Structure formats: C-alpha cells, structure tokens
Amino acid sequence: MASTNGITVRSATTADRPAIVQLVETCFGMRYDKDELEHQPGIFPVERALVAMDGDRIVGHTVDRTMIVTVPGERTVEACGVSAVVVAPTHRRRGILRELYTRQHERTEADGLPLTIFTASEGTIYGRFGYAPSIESSTFEIHDPRRAEFRPGTPDPGGVELAEPAEAEAEAHLREVYDRWRRLVPGAQERPPAKWSLLMADPERNRDGASSLFALTHPDGYVLYRRRWSESGNTAFVVEFRAVTTEAHIALWRMLLSLDLVHRIEGSISDDDALPYLLTDPRLVRITRRHDELWTRIMDVPAALSARTYRHDLDVTLAVADSFRNKGGTFALRVRDGIAECEPTDRAPDLELGIDVLGGLYFGAHRARAFAAANRIQVKDAAALRAFDDALTTDRTAELGWFF
Ligand SMILES: CC(C)(COP(=O)(O)OP(=O)(O)OC[C@H]1O[C@@H](n2cnc3c(N)ncnc32)[C@H](O)[C@@H]1OP(=O)(O)O)[C@@H](O)C(=O)NCCC(=O)NCCS
C-alpha cells in the first residue's frame, strides 16, 4: 500500500526477521541476547508485524499480539498489545509511524478488540493517537533492611521455601500463582508460554550486572529477585513479587527483609501495597521514582465501557472526541449493580473528554476529577463528574503483569 514519500507498508514475513531485528536494535540502542532472539517470535509473531519499506529496505516496524487483560471487576477483555514500534533514524519525522499506526489500528478494529495497549518510550508521542498513561508504578528502596521491624501483632504465617526458578516444579508453581494473581488485578495480562520461557531463560541483558534469578515461594505467592555486590554492599533487586493472599504477602516480605548480607532492597511497588503499613517505620520504604507503565487507547467506546464493572450505579452521558480514528461520539453509560450498558445517544453530554482521557481512566489508576481540574474533562454537570469519578475507582490498584 502506497504511503507518504514513496514508502509502502506491508505485512512482514519470516524472511524479514534479520532486518527487523537490526532496525529494532538500532532504534532502541541495544542488542538482543540470543535467548531473546529465540523466544521473541513466540511472544510477538513476525506474521503480526507491519513493516514500512523504502524500496527493498525495511525502515519502519510495529508488531502486536492479542493479550487477555483483566479489567476492573475481575473480568477480562482481549486487547491489542503493541510492541517494538520503530522508524529508522534516516527516515524519521516523515509520517511513517503515523502510517504504520493507521494500518495497525485498522487491523485491530477489524479484529474487534476494544482496547489497544503498550508501554511507551516517551511521553509526548502518543496522546495524538488517542492514548494516555493508564497504569502507574513506583520504584522503592529499602536501605539496611535489618532495621525493618514488623508492627506488634503482625502475623508470621511462614510457609516460604527456596526454589530454583528454572526447575520444572518451581516454574509450574510460578505459573499457577501468576495466573491466579493476574485474574485479580486490573491491567494484568495473561503471560504467554514463550514469555515464561524467556523469563526462565533469564537473559544476561536483563541482569544489569546482577546475579541470575533467585526465587522464594509460598503456596499463594512468590518473589523473583537478583543480588548484586558493589563497594557499597549487596543489593537485592525484586524482579517480580506476586501474592494472591495477605498471608503470602506478609510471609514473603518477612523472608525478603530478613535475608542475610543484604544492605539494600530495590524494586517496584504498587500504590496499594501494604508493606509500609506493616512496618514500625514506614519511611524505610522510600519511593524513588514514579512512572507510567501502560498506555491505553479505547478502540470501541461501548464495548470497552461495558466490559468493566463500576463501584456504583451510574447514569452519565459522555461526549468523546477522537481526532485520530474518528470513533468518538456521544454515549450514554448506564450502570446497575455493576453491570454497564453503553450506547450512542442524542442526549446532551454531562462530560466532554478526549478518547485519550477515557483510556487513562479505564483501569481506575487515575481520577476523573484530576483530569477535570486539568481542563481535560469539560464538566457540564458537576454531580455527574463526582458520580463518574467515584464509579471508576477500583478495589485493587491496576498493575502491569509483564512488560512488553
Ligand atoms: C518514535 C518514532 C517511532 C517516531 O517515528 P516517526 O516516523 O518519526 O514519526 P512520525 O513522523 O510518523 O510522527 C508522527 C507524529 O508524532 C510526532 N512525534 C514523533 N516522534 C516524536 C517524539 N519523539 N516526540 C514528540 N513527538 C513525536 C510527530 O511530530 C508527528 O506529529 P503529527 O503527525 O501530529 O504532526 C521514531 O522516532 C523511533 O523509532 N524512535 C526510537 C524508538 C522509539 O522510541 N520507539 C517508540 C517505542 S514506544
């Protein structure tokens, strides 16, 4: 298909793979490990890639896969997960990304998927395509964990064991726990087998000089972590902490905080993680950075809004603007007992917002009233804003299951 400046866009084939790998490595400034090269096609199949061609040279690339994602209310939807979006430095800012995205979103619409999701390299590119950050994460540090004391009365559930992550029995346990965990948490995705294989292969590139993965397991949880020695001591980096029950959460933290020869613990932590509340000194858990993890675009407003549940009954009319795909309009959202119906309407809107804002609100990680305060929701009815804002809140803070 002809595009701007004689560039054409077509589906990729396996013969394109070496050129795609080279382009992605060049644009992201990294080299894949051999394990990544082996497992990546199982995660994002090359047949799902679109390539932009300048003559016979690949100068742009994007790929996706259908992901099963949990939405508020412990339900799931199929979403289009996009990855490895790149345009050659020699061909940047000529509209190639825009062309690739136009094609990719047409395909997602044809596939009938209500959401498109990805993790973004920069914050200024994707708003124009109807995306907004929809899941946030914080990184934490605990210095000198030996100082950590659990508050009196905190249970000591035990049940934690050591495991070698790559051993079959341990891996089966991790998979089983992860699968239970991701069904509870808005934003968490099912993890495909090839992604598990890659996690277990534990590529050198992911280690940043630290050890390979260690595992602590509990019947209802696990922690994957690495260790690194430096002049300032030893750091334990938490790679993945998954607890399905509060007992597992406490037991795993008790074990992590009591590891000998650990001078610092670092990792990511969810806003509603109970760890600071468990400790006599909550300041030990120092938040060092906050960043967006997932960006979301609503592809089909009625399908997306009726897929999730809401805190309480609601009747609100939303005027949604979508300059990229023209899929906006005015929609009546009616919720009864958590079940939502959403359909186009002629009624005057209570709230006007961009489709990016709706994507940002979708998993409950952001507040409608904050967007309104930023003038990104135009409020025609203040009571409707309050009701919408409350109804979108979730029991559990959204988290990304695995990075892509
Ligand atoms: C980001 C990247 C894919 C952009 O590709 P591109 O073909 O130059 O983008 P386009 O020319 O189609 O630009 C599309 C729009 O995005 C804007 N845009 C592109 N890159 C941008 C950036 N880094 N910051 C802000 N805006 C950007 C353009 O100005 C243009 O705006 P408009 O259409 O509203 O006028 C390319 O620069 C790249 O590969 N970067 C390194 C890898 C990367 O960051 N990939 C994204 C991974 S999530």
PDB file of N, CA and C in Angstrom, residues 8 31 33 42 71 77 83 118 145 163 170 188 217 258 288 293 320 338 363 371 385 401:
ATOM      1  N   THR A   8       6.082   2.297   1.343  1.00  0.00           N
ATOM      2  CA  THR A   8       4.951   1.378   1.338  1.00  0.00           C
ATOM      3  C   THR A   8       4.921   0.603   2.651  1.00  0.00           C
ATOM      4  N   ARG A  31      21.334  -4.426  22.034  1.00  0.00           N
ATOM      5  CA  ARG A  31      21.456  -5.684  21.292  1.00  0.00           C
ATOM      6  C   ARG A  31      20.694  -6.760  22.026  1.00  0.00           C
ATOM      7  N   ASP A  33      19.845 -10.436  23.427  1.00  0.00           N
ATOM      8  CA  ASP A  33      20.551 -11.674  23.774  1.00  0.00           C
ATOM      9  C   ASP A  33      20.016 -12.799  22.894  1.00  0.00           C
ATOM     10  N   GLY A  42       7.860 -16.086  19.509  1.00  0.00           N
ATOM     11  CA  GLY A  42       6.721 -16.765  20.128  1.00  0.00           C
ATOM     12  C   GLY A  42       5.850 -15.785  20.894  1.00  0.00           C
ATOM     13  N   VAL A  71      -9.774  -6.500  33.639  1.00  0.00           N
ATOM     14  CA  VAL A  71     -10.326  -5.148  33.784  1.00  0.00           C
ATOM     15  C   VAL A  71     -11.044  -5.082  35.133  1.00  0.00           C
ATOM     16  N   VAL A  77     -10.713  -8.811  29.140  1.00  0.00           N
ATOM     17  CA  VAL A  77     -11.004  -8.479  27.739  1.00  0.00           C
ATOM     18  C   VAL A  77      -9.789  -8.862  26.901  1.00  0.00           C
ATOM     19  N   SER A  83       4.049  -3.581  20.285  1.00  0.00           N
ATOM     20  CA  SER A  83       5.438  -3.550  20.748  1.00  0.00           C
ATOM     21  C   SER A  83       6.388  -3.198  19.598  1.00  0.00           C
ATOM     22  N   PHE A 118       0.078  -0.410  25.170  1.00  0.00           N
ATOM     23  CA  PHE A 118       1.530  -0.596  25.026  1.00  0.00           C
ATOM     24  C   PHE A 118       2.265   0.130  26.130  1.00  0.00           C
ATOM     25  N   PRO A 145      17.862  -3.204  55.385  1.00  0.00           N
ATOM     26  CA  PRO A 145      16.606  -3.880  55.758  1.00  0.00           C
ATOM     27  C   PRO A 145      16.638  -4.514  57.138  1.00  0.00           C
ATOM     28  N   ALA A 163      13.490 -21.809  46.036  1.00  0.00           N
ATOM     29  CA  ALA A 163      13.281 -22.596  44.815  1.00  0.00           C
ATOM     30  C   ALA A 163      14.232 -22.110  43.736  1.00  0.00           C
ATOM     31  N   ALA A 170       9.249 -25.689  40.207  1.00  0.00           N
ATOM     32  CA  ALA A 170       9.163 -24.294  40.646  1.00  0.00           C
ATOM     33  C   ALA A 170       8.474 -23.453  39.576  1.00  0.00           C
ATOM     34  N   ALA A 188      -3.462  -6.448  34.581  1.00  0.00           N
ATOM     35  CA  ALA A 188      -2.517  -7.571  34.459  1.00  0.00           C
ATOM     36  C   ALA A 188      -2.922  -8.466  33.293  1.00  0.00           C
ATOM     37  N   THR A 217       9.277 -19.018  47.347  1.00  0.00           N
ATOM     38  CA  THR A 217       7.898 -19.381  47.016  1.00  0.00           C
ATOM     39  C   THR A 217       7.076 -19.586  48.286  1.00  0.00           C
ATOM     40  N   SER A 258      14.585 -10.359  55.863  1.00  0.00           N
ATOM     41  CA  SER A 258      15.493 -10.992  56.825  1.00  0.00           C
ATOM     42  C   SER A 258      16.677 -11.674  56.142  1.00  0.00           C
ATOM     43  N   THR A 288      11.333   6.141  45.165  1.00  0.00           N
ATOM     44  CA  THR A 288      12.390   6.902  44.495  1.00  0.00           C
ATOM     45  C   THR A 288      11.963   7.435  43.130  1.00  0.00           C
ATOM     46  N   GLU A 293       3.431   2.974  33.302  1.00  0.00           N
ATOM     47  CA  GLU A 293       3.803   1.650  32.770  1.00  0.00           C
ATOM     48  C   GLU A 293       3.014   1.341  31.507  1.00  0.00           C
ATOM     49  N   VAL A 320     -17.227  12.032  23.558  1.00  0.00           N
ATOM     50  CA  VAL A 320     -15.841  11.578  23.435  1.00  0.00           C
ATOM     51  C   VAL A 320     -15.285  12.023  22.088  1.00  0.00           C
ATOM     52  N   GLY A 338     -23.335  -2.891  39.043  1.00  0.00           N
ATOM     53  CA  GLY A 338     -22.020  -3.187  38.479  1.00  0.00           C
ATOM     54  C   GLY A 338     -22.046  -3.546  37.002  1.00  0.00           C
ATOM     55  N   PHE A 363      -8.527   1.782  33.703  1.00  0.00           N
ATOM     56  CA  PHE A 363      -8.170   0.763  34.705  1.00  0.00           C
ATOM     57  C   PHE A 363      -8.287   1.291  36.135  1.00  0.00           C
ATOM     58  N   PHE A 371      -8.381  14.941  35.988  1.00  0.00           N
ATOM     59  CA  PHE A 371      -8.426  15.348  34.581  1.00  0.00           C
ATOM     60  C   PHE A 371      -9.304  16.597  34.407  1.00  0.00           C
ATOM     61  N   LEU A 385     -19.824  14.527  37.228  1.00  0.00           N
ATOM     62  CA  LEU A 385     -18.375  14.307  37.376  1.00  0.00           C
ATOM     63  C   LEU A 385     -18.091  13.539  38.673  1.00  0.00           C
ATOM     64  N   GLY A 401       1.128  -6.727  34.291  1.00  0.00           N
ATOM     65  CA  GLY A 401       1.588  -8.076  34.622  1.00  0.00           C
ATOM     66  C   GLY A 401       3.010  -8.312  34.148  1.00  0.00           C
TER      67      GLY A 401
END
